[in-house]
Amino acid sequence: MLPPTVETPDHPTSTHRPGRLRGAGLPDLLRSDLAGRAWTTAAFLLIFAGYAVWLGSRFLNVGARLLDLHQNIPIILLGFAVLATLVAGQFDLSVASMSTLAAFLAVGLAVEERWPFGLVLVTCLAIGVVGGLVNGLIVVRMRVNAFIATLGTGGILSGFALVYSDGAAVVSNPTSGRLPEWFFGRPTSLGSFTAKPPAFVVWAVVALAAAAVVVVLRRHRPQGVPIRRWTLGLIGAVIAILVLLATVADLPAWLGQVSWMILLLGAVAVVLWGLVGFTVFGRHLKATGSNPAAARLAGVHTDGVTIRAFVVGGVLAALSGVTLAATLGSASPGIAEPYLLPAFAAAFVSTVILSNGGFTVWGTLLGGVVVVWIGQGLVIGGVSYTWTGIVNGLVLVLAVGLPALLRRRRT
Amino acid sequence: MTAGRATGPAPEIRLDGITKSFGSHMALHPIDLRLEPGRVVGLMGPNGAGKSTLIKILDGIHSPDRGEIRLGATVVGSLAGRPEVAFIHQDLGLVDDLTVLQNLRLGQPPLRRAGLLDRARETAAAQRALAAVSVDLPVETPVGRLAPGERTLVAIARAFDRGATVLFVDEATSTLPPGEAKRVLDSLKVKAAEGATVVMVTHKLSEILDAADRVVVLIDGRVVEDAPSAALDRAALVRMLVRSESPAAAVEDAALTPGDTLVELDGAVGGAVGPVTLRLRRHEAVGVTGLTGSGLHDLAHLVHGSTPLAAGRMSIAPGVRRALVPPNRETQGGFDRLSVRENLTLGALDRLRGRSGLLDLRAERSTAGSSVERLSIAPPDPEARYGSLSGGNKQKVILGRLLLQRPDVFVLCEPTRGVDMTTREQIYAIVRTLTREGAAILVVTSDAEDLFAVCDRIGVVADGRLSPLRPVSEMAESELESVV
């Protein structure tokens, strides 16, 4: 609702500067905090609407868009890895290298060394733990700025991957070993987009998500509305939206396209959300990120919290490498390095949508999707994929910079 | 370049119908105010009355919903960036590592000779700037080494040196010991007499009545009193400020017998304090005061355990938990980006876990909600961002966090800094309740009122050493003020 801008006899607008309207007008509303968030969300929707008009069914192809998402799951997981440390107020630049190393190990240990695949997966995640631990210890014990520390460890991790592979790609091939078929190589393998979970599983997830939305929004009850009416209204609204999506947007077909990996991504998001939002560790993480000195004085073991944040980041980065191996079935030098930028973009987009300035798990998930689709829309439109870096960089800078610029009220 | 001289008379400032609301909360109802040159105007009111909001609007940090600001004859968006107007906030905006000279010349066109900095002229300019506010300081001293009052004076000197004729001082004297505050106030009075406009926001009644020519009282976002200070008396002002607030619960003071010793320092040294010998016992509040820089705050950290013991002995009874209201509330107190709820419950999370081990958000919300209500934190919304609260309300949240944490030993640094009178009484009542319930309390403060209101024994820290504690009944306020 726009506050009125009508002049009143008591408070005439200035005659000295006729161009300037005092009082709450559209500009003020645009500058409010709430509007800042709505504004960026709207801007993204506007971009997609633009794509829809420009590219038509080529962009609005649900199967193709979910395939984009499926193929870019390593990026979004890397976004989660970055998020874990950002919440604690630290930067982890080594995640992309960790992802590369894990991809090499996942393929290499199985194919070249013929380790049992279960052991391979455990090894990859253990490397993630160790890498995170080392990062954390360097930052906390040696008091090295995280930016510099992880720049260095990132170089070392990429270096390990290069030394291990001798600078060449590692590929699953018949002469040496193979990746297990449940993991890669068949239409029903985990890494394949055609591996779909049963429909009832997907529908159960949707129902749970809808219920979660109602539970969360129940708390944001406007003053004066009875709780019963508000809850019933919310349930009604959610059902109405689902029905609308089912009839207009063909939701069942949409859900039929969801792959096992996308579901896995959702599961990781739920676990991370629980960790950040519903555990003592998560709260300590936020407190440390918001004000380390105050957290320490309030009895939070900020050093331990910071180290654990890096460990969580390391594990998620390693998981990102494993999913990369699952989708590609191979690992090549520096494979995940270009993902660092979109991963940071996803995490930072989360601060301007669905949040009051903090990093959020669901915002990062959406941010990842936004980053992927913005780039993909241009590719469909005929822009070369070589522009991806420029587009991702622009999304990061503009998504974070524009709301801040709009909020600035100094005249 | 005009060293220490106002560039002509201060322009009149007029506010017409300024309003501001945050969400559904009306922070300022239409405010009309005229600020004329040659006066010191004292702006006061309870926590959350809108004083800071008003200053922030003038400083361009918030924009008003309606109304206009006039500087002289010009309508302006805000007073920010106007050479004739300066704002001095609690943090003063000085660079501690730079010298007085460098701070004074910062942002001014450098005085050069042959392309190089002309040190002699720069020094002379800095000295003139200090002289203009009747201060004499060695200009080569790093600002971080000055006494707090001297730092405030440097900030004031710099403001006037840059050509300001209108000065807004927001709580800049609230952390100063009485002697230093007086120096600052005297200097402000002199500048006003020379034709400057000075607006000072403060909670200290004595300051307002001594220094201000005119008093403006803001309550619930409205100007409820605007009169020459000569026409007001202290009692009337107190009535006005207290009437608007919920009445503080009267607390019966019963003499308590100290219980078990929880913390004992024996020749303990740590940070800039020591050797200190001190015992904290259940059912007892110990008060410690001293000048800033005396090691006063290091003593608080030492007792709390956040400064390691360097020498001597400190024994803590088994299982005793300690909690601290930190001395630097602005930087070490709370978590700006988190909600009031998250700030309040940080120390009590272990109790707020459900059977699954996950946090029970429902229990957390109700716990935070009752704290907000009990401490009458404004706005009364546990989900409000801590960073958006006024200083006094932040103080309440920090105290609320300690209360929920339920430690055995409370170390309270400056517990009533920047809070209004009702809150002050409320905090005193809480401390008395805590002592009755068996807590051991150490109040570390530069405010003599805190000592007399809640402490049983009092000591003074000077040069890192703590004087022997004496029962409060044996001390007179004048005696303490002469020490501090």
XYZ file of C-alpha atoms in Angstrom, chain A residues 48 51 54-55 58-59 64-65 67-69 71-72 369-383 385 388 391-392:
32
model
C 12.755 -14.764 -16.418
C 13.319 -14.735 -21.244
C 11.981 -13.602 -25.869
C 12.580 -17.363 -26.083
C 12.522 -22.933 -25.588
C 12.982 -21.318 -22.155
C 15.172 -28.706 -19.931
C 15.191 -26.316 -16.960
C 18.073 -30.729 -16.537
C 19.993 -27.440 -16.087
C 19.392 -27.723 -12.375
C 23.675 -30.639 -14.187
C 24.530 -27.712 -11.941
C 18.805 -21.806 -9.545
C 18.600 -18.136 -10.510
C 22.285 -17.978 -11.439
C 22.039 -21.156 -13.510
C 18.893 -20.127 -15.368
C 20.021 -16.593 -16.095
C 23.135 -17.960 -17.772
C 21.265 -20.752 -19.541
C 18.605 -18.388 -20.918
C 21.312 -16.425 -22.694
C 22.848 -19.616 -24.092
C 19.451 -20.663 -25.467
C 19.099 -17.213 -26.958
C 22.283 -17.765 -28.921
C 24.794 -16.032 -26.681
C 28.614 -19.988 -23.277
C 28.973 -17.227 -18.572
C 26.984 -12.955 -16.578
C 27.716 -14.662 -13.254
